[in-house]
Structure formats: structure tokens, C-alpha cells
PDB file of N, CA and C in Angstrom:
ATOM      1  N   MET A 878      36.297 -29.742 -26.782  1.00 54.00           N
ATOM      2  CA  MET A 878      36.387 -29.308 -25.409  1.00 54.00           C
ATOM      3  C   MET A 878      34.984 -29.309 -24.790  1.00 54.00           C
ATOM      4  N   PRO A 879      34.822 -29.880 -23.603  1.00 54.00           N
ATOM      5  CA  PRO A 879      33.505 -29.918 -22.985  1.00 54.00           C
ATOM      6  C   PRO A 879      33.047 -28.517 -22.588  1.00 54.00           C
ATOM      7  N   THR A 880      31.750 -28.354 -22.612  1.00 59.00           N
ATOM      8  CA  THR A 880      31.207 -27.059 -22.205  1.00 59.00           C
ATOM      9  C   THR A 880      31.265 -26.931 -20.686  1.00 59.00           C
ATOM     10  N   ARG A 881      30.972 -25.729 -20.217  1.00 58.00           N
ATOM     11  CA  ARG A 881      31.024 -25.465 -18.781  1.00 58.00           C
ATOM     12  C   ARG A 881      30.030 -26.351 -18.018  1.00 58.00           C
ATOM     13  N   ALA A 882      28.878 -26.639 -18.617  1.00 60.00           N
ATOM     14  CA  ALA A 882      27.877 -27.460 -17.957  1.00 60.00           C
ATOM     15  C   ALA A 882      28.327 -28.910 -17.813  1.00 60.00           C
ATOM     16  N   GLN A 883      29.227 -29.361 -18.664  1.00 66.00           N
ATOM     17  CA  GLN A 883      29.666 -30.746 -18.629  1.00 66.00           C
ATOM     18  C   GLN A 883      30.876 -30.962 -17.736  1.00 66.00           C
ATOM     19  N   ARG A 884      31.520 -29.903 -17.338  1.00 66.00           N
ATOM     20  CA  ARG A 884      32.694 -30.063 -16.491  1.00 66.00           C
ATOM     21  C   ARG A 884      32.274 -30.432 -15.072  1.00 66.00           C
ATOM     22  N   PRO A 885      33.029 -31.279 -14.406  1.00 68.00           N
ATOM     23  CA  PRO A 885      32.674 -31.615 -13.022  1.00 68.00           C
ATOM     24  C   PRO A 885      32.898 -30.406 -12.110  1.00 68.00           C
ATOM     25  N   ARG A 886      32.006 -30.233 -11.148  1.00 68.00           N
ATOM     26  CA  ARG A 886      32.133 -29.117 -10.208  1.00 68.00           C
ATOM     27  C   ARG A 886      33.046 -29.542  -9.070  1.00 68.00           C
ATOM     28  N   LEU A 887      34.075 -28.764  -8.834  1.00 72.00           N
ATOM     29  CA  LEU A 887      35.015 -29.058  -7.766  1.00 72.00           C
ATOM     30  C   LEU A 887      34.454 -28.559  -6.442  1.00 72.00           C
ATOM     31  N   PRO A 888      34.657 -29.305  -5.386  1.00 75.00           N
ATOM     32  CA  PRO A 888      34.141 -28.859  -4.087  1.00 75.00           C
ATOM     33  C   PRO A 888      34.903 -27.622  -3.597  1.00 75.00           C
ATOM     34  N   GLU A 889      34.193 -26.783  -2.865  1.00 72.00           N
ATOM     35  CA  GLU A 889      34.800 -25.574  -2.299  1.00 72.00           C
ATOM     36  C   GLU A 889      35.353 -25.932  -0.927  1.00 72.00           C
ATOM     37  N   THR A 890      36.647 -26.210  -0.884  1.00 79.00           N
ATOM     38  CA  THR A 890      37.236 -26.695   0.361  1.00 79.00           C
ATOM     39  C   THR A 890      38.314 -25.793   0.926  1.00 79.00           C
ATOM     40  N   THR A 891      38.854 -24.900   0.145  1.00 84.00           N
ATOM     41  CA  THR A 891      39.913 -24.048   0.674  1.00 84.00           C
ATOM     42  C   THR A 891      39.306 -22.998   1.597  1.00 84.00           C
ATOM     43  N   PRO A 892      40.080 -22.502   2.558  1.00 86.00           N
ATOM     44  CA  PRO A 892      39.552 -21.484   3.470  1.00 86.00           C
ATOM     45  C   PRO A 892      39.056 -20.236   2.742  1.00 86.00           C
ATOM     46  N   GLY A 893      39.719 -19.842   1.666  1.00 86.00           N
ATOM     47  CA  GLY A 893      39.285 -18.680   0.908  1.00 86.00           C
ATOM     48  C   GLY A 893      37.947 -18.904   0.223  1.00 86.00           C
ATOM     49  N   GLN A 894      37.766 -20.111  -0.337  1.00 84.00           N
ATOM     50  CA  GLN A 894      36.497 -20.426  -0.979  1.00 84.00           C
ATOM     51  C   GLN A 894      35.353 -20.495   0.034  1.00 84.00           C
ATOM     52  N   LEU A 895      35.610 -21.088   1.196  1.00 82.00           N
ATOM     53  CA  LEU A 895      34.578 -21.173   2.227  1.00 82.00           C
ATOM     54  C   LEU A 895      34.208 -19.787   2.752  1.00 82.00           C
ATOM     55  N   ALA A 896      35.187 -18.911   2.912  1.00 85.00           N
ATOM     56  CA  ALA A 896      34.916 -17.554   3.371  1.00 85.00           C
ATOM     57  C   ALA A 896      34.134 -16.774   2.316  1.00 85.00           C
ATOM     58  N   ALA A 897      34.468 -16.983   1.050  1.00 85.00           N
ATOM     59  CA  ALA A 897      33.748 -16.294  -0.028  1.00 85.00           C
ATOM     60  C   ALA A 897      32.302 -16.768  -0.086  1.00 85.00           C
ATOM     61  N   ARG A 898      32.068 -18.062   0.091  1.00 81.00           N
ATOM     62  CA  ARG A 898      30.700 -18.578   0.061  1.00 81.00           C
ATOM     63  C   ARG A 898      29.897 -18.039   1.235  1.00 81.00           C
ATOM     64  N   GLN A 899      30.516 -17.971   2.413  1.00 83.00           N
ATOM     65  CA  GLN A 899      29.811 -17.446   3.579  1.00 83.00           C
ATOM     66  C   GLN A 899      29.503 -15.958   3.400  1.00 83.00           C
ATOM     67  N   ALA A 900      30.416 -15.211   2.787  1.00 85.00           N
ATOM     68  CA  ALA A 900      30.158 -13.798   2.524  1.00 85.00           C
ATOM     69  C   ALA A 900      29.036 -13.645   1.495  1.00 85.00           C
ATOM     70  N   TRP A 901      29.024 -14.502   0.477  1.00 83.00           N
ATOM     71  CA  TRP A 901      27.975 -14.450  -0.544  1.00 83.00           C
ATOM     72  C   TRP A 901      26.607 -14.745   0.078  1.00 83.00           C
ATOM     73  N   ASN A 902      26.555 -15.677   1.014  1.00 81.00           N
ATOM     74  CA  ASN A 902      25.300 -16.044   1.674  1.00 81.00           C
ATOM     75  C   ASN A 902      24.994 -15.138   2.865  1.00 81.00           C
ATOM     76  N   GLN A 903      25.685 -14.025   2.981  1.00 81.00           N
ATOM     77  CA  GLN A 903      25.493 -13.042   4.047  1.00 81.00           C
ATOM     78  C   GLN A 903      25.630 -13.673   5.425  1.00 81.00           C
ATOM     79  N   GLY A 904      26.603 -14.523   5.584  1.00 78.00           N
ATOM     80  CA  GLY A 904      26.903 -15.121   6.876  1.00 78.00           C
ATOM     81  C   GLY A 904      26.110 -16.364   7.197  1.00 78.00           C
ATOM     82  N   LEU A 905      25.147 -16.735   6.368  1.00 77.00           N
ATOM     83  CA  LEU A 905      24.350 -17.919   6.645  1.00 77.00           C
ATOM     84  C   LEU A 905      25.120 -19.174   6.274  1.00 77.00           C
ATOM     85  N   VAL A 906      24.988 -20.200   7.091  1.00 72.00           N
ATOM     86  CA  VAL A 906      25.649 -21.476   6.828  1.00 72.00           C
ATOM     87  C   VAL A 906      24.621 -22.585   6.944  1.00 72.00           C
ATOM     88  N   GLY A 907      24.931 -23.723   6.379  1.00 73.00           N
ATOM     89  CA  GLY A 907      24.040 -24.872   6.471  1.00 73.00           C
ATOM     90  C   GLY A 907      23.082 -24.949   5.299  1.00 73.00           C
ATOM     91  N   ALA A 908      22.206 -25.925   5.374  1.00 73.00           N
ATOM     92  CA  ALA A 908      21.240 -26.154   4.299  1.00 73.00           C
ATOM     93  C   ALA A 908      20.066 -25.184   4.426  1.00 73.00           C
ATOM     94  N   SER A 909      19.508 -24.823   3.293  1.00 69.00           N
ATOM     95  CA  SER A 909      18.354 -23.925   3.300  1.00 69.00           C
ATOM     96  C   SER A 909      17.085 -24.704   3.628  1.00 69.00           C
ATOM     97  N   ARG A 910      16.009 -23.958   3.941  1.00 68.00           N
ATOM     98  CA  ARG A 910      14.737 -24.596   4.263  1.00 68.00           C
ATOM     99  C   ARG A 910      14.154 -25.259   3.021  1.00 68.00           C
ATOM    100  N   PRO A 911      13.462 -26.367   3.187  1.00 69.00           N
ATOM    101  CA  PRO A 911      12.778 -26.962   2.040  1.00 69.00           C
ATOM    102  C   PRO A 911      11.686 -26.018   1.537  1.00 69.00           C
ATOM    103  N   ALA A 912      11.440 -26.020   0.258  1.00 65.00           N
ATOM    104  CA  ALA A 912      10.493 -25.090  -0.349  1.00 65.00           C
ATOM    105  C   ALA A 912       9.057 -25.340   0.106  1.00 65.00           C
ATOM    106  N   ASP A 913       8.690 -26.586   0.397  1.00 66.00           N
ATOM    107  CA  ASP A 913       7.300 -26.862   0.749  1.00 66.00           C
ATOM    108  C   ASP A 913       6.922 -26.373   2.136  1.00 66.00           C
ATOM    109  N   THR A 914       7.880 -26.110   3.018  1.00 62.00           N
ATOM    110  CA  THR A 914       7.553 -25.633   4.360  1.00 62.00           C
ATOM    111  C   THR A 914       7.610 -24.119   4.456  1.00 62.00           C
ATOM    112  N   ALA A 915       8.140 -23.460   3.452  1.00 58.00           N
ATOM    113  CA  ALA A 915       8.232 -22.011   3.471  1.00 58.00           C
ATOM    114  C   ALA A 915       6.944 -21.416   2.898  1.00 58.00           C
ATOM    115  N   MET A 916       6.152 -20.772   3.740  1.00 62.00           N
ATOM    116  CA  MET A 916       4.895 -20.167   3.290  1.00 62.00           C
ATOM    117  C   MET A 916       5.194 -18.826   2.633  1.00 62.00           C
ATOM    118  N   PRO A 917       4.724 -18.586   1.404  1.00 64.00           N
ATOM    119  CA  PRO A 917       4.972 -17.305   0.755  1.00 64.00           C
ATOM    120  C   PRO A 917       4.126 -16.183   1.350  1.00 64.00           C
ATOM    121  N   TYR A 918       3.079 -16.525   2.059  1.00 69.00           N
ATOM    122  CA  TYR A 918       2.222 -15.523   2.679  1.00 69.00           C
ATOM    123  C   TYR A 918       1.600 -16.133   3.928  1.00 69.00           C
ATOM    124  N   GLU A 919       1.092 -15.275   4.779  1.00 75.00           N
ATOM    125  CA  GLU A 919       0.433 -15.742   5.989  1.00 75.00           C
ATOM    126  C   GLU A 919      -1.067 -15.853   5.748  1.00 75.00           C
ATOM    127  N   VAL A 920      -1.696 -16.784   6.418  1.00 80.00           N
ATOM    128  CA  VAL A 920      -3.131 -16.952   6.301  1.00 80.00           C
ATOM    129  C   VAL A 920      -3.804 -15.842   7.097  1.00 80.00           C
ATOM    130  N   CYS A 921      -4.787 -15.195   6.476  1.00 86.00           N
ATOM    131  CA  CYS A 921      -5.480 -14.077   7.122  1.00 86.00           C
ATOM    132  C   CYS A 921      -6.411 -14.610   8.203  1.00 86.00           C
ATOM    133  N   THR A 922      -6.439 -13.932   9.331  1.00 87.00           N
ATOM    134  CA  THR A 922      -7.291 -14.339  10.441  1.00 87.00           C
ATOM    135  C   THR A 922      -8.491 -13.413  10.622  1.00 87.00           C
ATOM    136  N   ALA A 923      -8.657 -12.427   9.737  1.00 88.00           N
ATOM    137  CA  ALA A 923      -9.771 -11.483   9.855  1.00 88.00           C
ATOM    138  C   ALA A 923     -11.088 -12.165   9.495  1.00 88.00           C
ATOM    139  N   ASP A 924     -12.128 -11.856  10.246  1.00 88.00           N
ATOM    140  CA  ASP A 924     -13.458 -12.410   9.957  1.00 88.00           C
ATOM    141  C   ASP A 924     -13.972 -11.854   8.642  1.00 88.00           C
ATOM    142  N   SER A 925     -14.561 -12.686   7.836  1.00 88.00           N
ATOM    143  CA  SER A 925     -15.206 -12.340   6.561  1.00 88.00           C
ATOM    144  C   SER A 925     -14.239 -11.859   5.489  1.00 88.00           C
ATOM    145  N   CYS A 926     -12.961 -12.033   5.662  1.00 90.00           N
ATOM    146  CA  CYS A 926     -11.998 -11.628   4.631  1.00 90.00           C
ATOM    147  C   CYS A 926     -12.095 -12.601   3.462  1.00 90.00           C
ATOM    148  N   GLY A 927     -12.322 -12.055   2.257  1.00 88.00           N
ATOM    149  CA  GLY A 927     -12.457 -12.869   1.067  1.00 88.00           C
ATOM    150  C   GLY A 927     -13.872 -13.338   0.800  1.00 88.00           C
ATOM    151  N   SER A 928     -14.817 -12.862   1.593  1.00 89.00           N
ATOM    152  CA  SER A 928     -16.204 -13.302   1.402  1.00 89.00           C
ATOM    153  C   SER A 928     -16.831 -12.590   0.203  1.00 89.00           C
ATOM    154  N   PRO A 929     -17.728 -13.264  -0.517  1.00 90.00           N
ATOM    155  CA  PRO A 929     -18.377 -12.631  -1.669  1.00 90.00           C
ATOM    156  C   PRO A 929     -19.206 -11.425  -1.234  1.00 90.00           C
ATOM    157  N   ALA A 930     -19.190 -10.407  -2.066  1.00 88.00           N
ATOM    158  CA  ALA A 930     -19.947  -9.189  -1.767  1.00 88.00           C
ATOM    159  C   ALA A 930     -21.356  -9.355  -2.301  1.00 88.00           C
ATOM    160  N   SER A 931     -22.320  -9.475  -1.396  1.00 84.00           N
ATOM    161  CA  SER A 931     -23.709  -9.628  -1.812  1.00 84.00           C
ATOM    162  C   SER A 931     -24.465  -8.306  -1.733  1.00 84.00           C
ATOM    163  N   GLY A 932     -23.900  -7.311  -1.075  1.00 79.00           N
ATOM    164  CA  GLY A 932     -24.552  -6.009  -0.963  1.00 79.00           C
ATOM    165  C   GLY A 932     -23.520  -4.899  -0.921  1.00 79.00           C
ATOM    166  N   LEU A 933     -23.992  -3.701  -0.665  1.00 82.00           N
ATOM    167  CA  LEU A 933     -23.088  -2.551  -0.631  1.00 82.00           C
ATOM    168  C   LEU A 933     -22.445  -2.349   0.729  1.00 82.00           C
ATOM    169  N   ARG A 934     -22.993  -2.985   1.769  1.00 86.00           N
ATOM    170  CA  ARG A 934     -22.456  -2.799   3.110  1.00 86.00           C
ATOM    171  C   ARG A 934     -21.435  -3.881   3.415  1.00 86.00           C
ATOM    172  N   ALA A 935     -20.332  -3.457   3.997  1.00 87.00           N
ATOM    173  CA  ALA A 935     -19.272  -4.400   4.367  1.00 87.00           C
ATOM    174  C   ALA A 935     -19.735  -5.270   5.524  1.00 87.00           C
ATOM    175  N   PRO A 936     -19.356  -6.566   5.538  1.00 88.00           N
ATOM    176  CA  PRO A 936     -19.761  -7.428   6.643  1.00 88.00           C
ATOM    177  C   PRO A 936     -19.124  -6.998   7.962  1.00 88.00           C
ATOM    178  N   VAL A 937     -17.943  -6.418   7.884  1.00 88.00           N
ATOM    179  CA  VAL A 937     -17.229  -5.904   9.053  1.00 88.00           C
ATOM    180  C   VAL A 937     -16.759  -4.501   8.686  1.00 88.00           C
ATOM    181  N   PRO A 938     -16.906  -3.513   9.563  1.00 90.00           N
ATOM    182  CA  PRO A 938     -16.452  -2.163   9.226  1.00 90.00           C
ATOM    183  C   PRO A 938     -14.962  -2.136   8.863  1.00 90.00           C
ATOM    184  N   GLY A 939     -14.642  -1.365   7.835  1.00 91.00           N
ATOM    185  CA  GLY A 939     -13.253  -1.224   7.400  1.00 91.00           C
ATOM    186  C   GLY A 939     -12.854  -2.142   6.264  1.00 91.00           C
ATOM    187  N   MET A 940     -13.736  -3.061   5.876  1.00 92.00           N
ATOM    188  CA  MET A 940     -13.408  -3.973   4.779  1.00 92.00           C
ATOM    189  C   MET A 940     -13.403  -3.218   3.456  1.00 92.00           C
ATOM    190  N   VAL A 941     -12.602  -3.702   2.499  1.00 91.00           N
ATOM    191  CA  VAL A 941     -12.457  -3.071   1.193  1.00 91.00           C
ATOM    192  C   VAL A 941     -13.058  -4.004   0.147  1.00 91.00           C
ATOM    193  N   GLN A 942     -13.863  -3.432  -0.753  1.00 91.00           N
ATOM    194  CA  GLN A 942     -14.505  -4.224  -1.804  1.00 91.00           C
ATOM    195  C   GLN A 942     -13.613  -4.217  -3.039  1.00 91.00           C
ATOM    196  N   VAL A 943     -13.281  -5.406  -3.557  1.00 91.00           N
ATOM    197  CA  VAL A 943     -12.420  -5.542  -4.738  1.00 91.00           C
ATOM    198  C   VAL A 943     -13.195  -6.316  -5.792  1.00 91.00           C
ATOM    199  N   ARG A 944     -13.330  -5.708  -6.971  1.00 88.00           N
ATOM    200  CA  ARG A 944     -13.996  -6.366  -8.096  1.00 88.00           C
ATOM    201  C   ARG A 944     -12.943  -7.074  -8.927  1.00 88.00           C
ATOM    202  N   ASP A 945     -13.150  -8.355  -9.189  1.00 81.00           N
ATOM    203  CA  ASP A 945     -12.186  -9.142  -9.948  1.00 81.00           C
ATOM    204  C   ASP A 945     -12.533  -9.078 -11.425  1.00 81.00           C
ATOM    205  N   ALA A 946     -11.514  -9.029 -12.261  1.00 64.00           N
ATOM    206  CA  ALA A 946     -11.714  -8.923 -13.702  1.00 64.00           C
ATOM    207  C   ALA A 946     -11.913 -10.270 -14.377  1.00 64.00           C
ATOM    208  N   GLY A 947     -11.822 -11.368 -13.631  1.00 63.00           N
ATOM    209  CA  GLY A 947     -11.980 -12.687 -14.219  1.00 63.00           C
ATOM    210  C   GLY A 947     -13.418 -12.956 -14.623  1.00 63.00           C
ATOM    211  N   GLN A 948     -13.615 -13.943 -15.473  1.00 63.00           N
ATOM    212  CA  GLN A 948     -14.949 -14.255 -15.981  1.00 63.00           C
ATOM    213  C   GLN A 948     -15.836 -14.855 -14.888  1.00 63.00           C
ATOM    214  N   ASN A 949     -15.300 -15.735 -14.078  1.00 71.00           N
ATOM    215  CA  ASN A 949     -16.094 -16.424 -13.062  1.00 71.00           C
ATOM    216  C   ASN A 949     -15.843 -15.884 -11.663  1.00 71.00           C
ATOM    217  N   HIS A 950     -15.197 -14.745 -11.563  1.00 75.00           N
ATOM    218  CA  HIS A 950     -14.858 -14.186 -10.269  1.00 75.00           C
ATOM    219  C   HIS A 950     -15.634 -12.895 -10.080  1.00 75.00           C
ATOM    220  N   GLY A 951     -16.315 -12.789  -8.960  1.00 85.00           N
ATOM    221  CA  GLY A 951     -17.121 -11.607  -8.704  1.00 85.00           C
ATOM    222  C   GLY A 951     -16.405 -10.630  -7.787  1.00 85.00           C
ATOM    223  N   THR A 952     -17.202  -9.868  -7.068  1.00 90.00           N
ATOM    224  CA  THR A 952     -16.687  -8.890  -6.133  1.00 90.00           C
ATOM    225  C   THR A 952     -16.618  -9.521  -4.747  1.00 90.00           C
ATOM    226  N   HIS A 953     -15.529  -9.246  -4.032  1.00 91.00           N
ATOM    227  CA  HIS A 953     -15.331  -9.809  -2.699  1.00 91.00           C
ATOM    228  C   HIS A 953     -14.912  -8.711  -1.729  1.00 91.00           C
ATOM    229  N   TRP A 954     -15.112  -8.977  -0.438  1.00 92.00           N
ATOM    230  CA  TRP A 954     -14.669  -8.084   0.626  1.00 92.00           C
ATOM    231  C   TRP A 954     -13.350  -8.595   1.191  1.00 92.00           C
ATOM    232  N   TYR A 955     -12.396  -7.684   1.402  1.00 93.00           N
ATOM    233  CA  TYR A 955     -11.089  -8.043   1.956  1.00 93.00           C
ATOM    234  C   TYR A 955     -10.734  -7.084   3.078  1.00 93.00           C
ATOM    235  N   CYS A 956      -9.929  -7.582   4.008  1.00 91.00           N
ATOM    236  CA  CYS A 956      -9.458  -6.715   5.086  1.00 91.00           C
ATOM    237  C   CYS A 956      -8.469  -5.710   4.497  1.00 91.00           C
ATOM    238  N   PRO A 957      -8.374  -4.519   5.083  1.00 91.00           N
ATOM    239  CA  PRO A 957      -7.456  -3.526   4.529  1.00 91.00           C
ATOM    240  C   PRO A 957      -6.010  -3.985   4.727  1.00 91.00           C
ATOM    241  N   GLY A 958      -5.178  -3.674   3.776  1.00 86.00           N
ATOM    242  CA  GLY A 958      -3.771  -4.043   3.887  1.00 86.00           C
ATOM    243  C   GLY A 958      -3.383  -5.107   2.888  1.00 86.00           C
ATOM    244  N   ARG A 959      -2.719  -6.130   3.388  1.00 88.00           N
ATOM    245  CA  ARG A 959      -2.104  -7.145   2.536  1.00 88.00           C
ATOM    246  C   ARG A 959      -3.119  -7.909   1.677  1.00 88.00           C
ATOM    247  N   CYS A 960      -4.241  -8.301   2.247  1.00 90.00           N
ATOM    248  CA  CYS A 960      -5.227  -9.066   1.486  1.00 90.00           C
ATOM    249  C   CYS A 960      -5.806  -8.243   0.336  1.00 90.00           C
ATOM    250  N   THR A 961      -6.053  -6.959   0.583  1.00 92.00           N
ATOM    251  CA  THR A 961      -6.567  -6.089  -0.470  1.00 92.00           C
ATOM    252  C   THR A 961      -5.547  -5.942  -1.586  1.00 92.00           C
ATOM    253  N   VAL A 962      -4.283  -5.780  -1.237  1.00 91.00           N
ATOM    254  CA  VAL A 962      -3.227  -5.647  -2.247  1.00 91.00           C
ATOM    255  C   VAL A 962      -3.128  -6.915  -3.078  1.00 91.00           C
ATOM    256  N   LEU A 963      -3.168  -8.076  -2.438  1.00 90.00           N
ATOM    257  CA  LEU A 963      -3.090  -9.339  -3.177  1.00 90.00           C
ATOM    258  C   LEU A 963      -4.298  -9.513  -4.092  1.00 90.00           C
ATOM    259  N   ALA A 964      -5.488  -9.165  -3.608  1.00 90.00           N
ATOM    260  CA  ALA A 964      -6.697  -9.307  -4.427  1.00 90.00           C
ATOM    261  C   ALA A 964      -6.660  -8.365  -5.622  1.00 90.00           C
ATOM    262  N   ARG A 965      -6.234  -7.128  -5.413  1.00 92.00           N
ATOM    263  CA  ARG A 965      -6.151  -6.188  -6.537  1.00 92.00           C
ATOM    264  C   ARG A 965      -5.089  -6.620  -7.543  1.00 92.00           C
ATOM    265  N   THR A 966      -3.996  -7.171  -7.051  1.00 91.00           N
ATOM    266  CA  THR A 966      -2.943  -7.654  -7.954  1.00 91.00           C
ATOM    267  C   THR A 966      -3.452  -8.812  -8.793  1.00 91.00           C
ATOM    268  N   ARG A 967      -4.157  -9.761  -8.160  1.00 88.00           N
ATOM    269  CA  ARG A 967      -4.735 -10.878  -8.923  1.00 88.00           C
ATOM    270  C   ARG A 967      -5.728 -10.378  -9.956  1.00 88.00           C
ATOM    271  N   ALA A 968      -6.526  -9.383  -9.589  1.00 89.00           N
ATOM    272  CA  ALA A 968      -7.510  -8.829 -10.528  1.00 89.00           C
ATOM    273  C   ALA A 968      -6.811  -8.183 -11.724  1.00 89.00           C
ATOM    274  N   GLU A 969      -5.729  -7.460 -11.467  1.00 89.00           N
ATOM    275  CA  GLU A 969      -4.987  -6.838 -12.569  1.00 89.00           C
ATOM    276  C   GLU A 969      -4.333  -7.882 -13.463  1.00 89.00           C
ATOM    277  N   LEU A 970      -3.821  -8.951 -12.877  1.00 87.00           N
ATOM    278  CA  LEU A 970      -3.195 -10.006 -13.685  1.00 87.00           C
ATOM    279  C   LEU A 970      -4.232 -10.737 -14.532  1.00 87.00           C
ATOM    280  N   ARG A 971      -5.432 -10.948 -13.986  1.00 84.00           N
ATOM    281  CA  ARG A 971      -6.478 -11.607 -14.762  1.00 84.00           C
ATOM    282  C   ARG A 971      -6.998 -10.723 -15.891  1.00 84.00           C
ATOM    283  N   ALA A 972      -6.795  -9.412 -15.768  1.00 84.00           N
ATOM    284  CA  ALA A 972      -7.261  -8.484 -16.800  1.00 84.00           C
ATOM    285  C   ALA A 972      -6.355  -8.467 -18.014  1.00 84.00           C
ATOM    286  N   ILE A 973      -5.173  -9.061 -17.921  1.00 84.00           N
ATOM    287  CA  ILE A 973      -4.257  -9.119 -19.060  1.00 84.00           C
ATOM    288  C   ILE A 973      -4.855 -10.044 -20.103  1.00 84.00           C
ATOM    289  N   PRO A 974      -4.992  -9.577 -21.343  1.00 84.00           N
ATOM    290  CA  PRO A 974      -5.614 -10.438 -22.369  1.00 84.00           C
ATOM    291  C   PRO A 974      -4.783 -11.678 -22.671  1.00 84.00           C
ATOM    292  N   VAL A 975      -5.479 -12.750 -22.986  1.00 82.00           N
ATOM    293  CA  VAL A 975      -4.822 -14.011 -23.318  1.00 82.00           C
ATOM    294  C   VAL A 975      -4.558 -14.040 -24.825  1.00 82.00           C
ATOM    295  N   ARG A 976      -3.357 -14.432 -25.195  1.00 81.00           N
ATOM    296  CA  ARG A 976      -2.992 -14.539 -26.606  1.00 81.00           C
ATOM    297  C   ARG A 976      -3.661 -15.773 -27.227  1.00 81.00           C
ATOM    298  N   PRO A 977      -3.741 -15.817 -28.552  1.00 84.00           N
ATOM    299  CA  PRO A 977      -4.349 -16.999 -29.203  1.00 84.00           C
ATOM    300  C   PRO A 977      -3.680 -18.313 -28.863  1.00 84.00           C
ATOM    301  N   ASP A 978      -2.364 -18.289 -28.556  1.00 79.00           N
ATOM    302  CA  ASP A 978      -1.662 -19.541 -28.219  1.00 79.00           C
ATOM    303  C   ASP A 978      -1.841 -19.938 -26.764  1.00 79.00           C
ATOM    304  N   GLY A 979      -2.593 -19.138 -25.987  1.00 71.00           N
ATOM    305  CA  GLY A 979      -2.873 -19.483 -24.603  1.00 71.00           C
ATOM    306  C   GLY A 979      -1.998 -18.787 -23.590  1.00 71.00           C
ATOM    307  N   ASP A 980      -0.949 -18.108 -24.025  1.00 71.00           N
ATOM    308  CA  ASP A 980      -0.075 -17.392 -23.106  1.00 71.00           C
ATOM    309  C   ASP A 980      -0.596 -15.984 -22.867  1.00 71.00           C
ATOM    310  N   ARG A 981      -0.149 -15.396 -21.804  1.00 62.00           N
ATOM    311  CA  ARG A 981      -0.521 -13.994 -21.501  1.00 62.00           C
ATOM    312  C   ARG A 981       0.576 -13.079 -21.955  1.00 62.00           C
TER     313      ARG A 981
END
């Protein structure tokens, strides 16, 4: 007997199947957006966001200094909010030790 993966998929054509699919998709119909056009984040427009920290004073008042745990990554200034959260998250992920096989 063929496995479930080998069986041909029947089209959803009955009114009940179409209604169930629309309910599953929360009322959305049609094709989804291509993955390459969907931006996972917005580009920051703040001046000096992500700039290397060369001193103790922020280039713009209100900037947050984030030290990265990576070997070749230093301390940078980020705007408060989303950019700071992303930078701290990247720093925490880089701090995870690498296993001998190369995985984290």
C-alpha cells in the first residue's frame, strides 16, 4: 500500500472543502505573497543607528550601546526600541558555544 506521501492529492472542489479552506486561512483567498518581497523587518531610518562605538558618548542622544559577544564584533550604538532588541538578541545568540561538529 502506498504511503500518504505517495498518494495523489485530490483537489478541494466541493463547497464544504472550499469553505473549510477559507476558514482555515482566516478568510484570506488567493495566492500568498512571494517570500523574496516580504521584508521580515523594516530598515531603520535613525541617524547613526548601528554605528561602531568609539567613545562613551552616544552620537545622538538616546542611543543605546550594545556589546556583541562575537569574536570580530565590537560595541555599537543603536536607536532605542526594535534595533536595540535585535542587536541584543544577535549578541545572545552569538554567545551560545559552538559544538565540536560546528553546530550550536
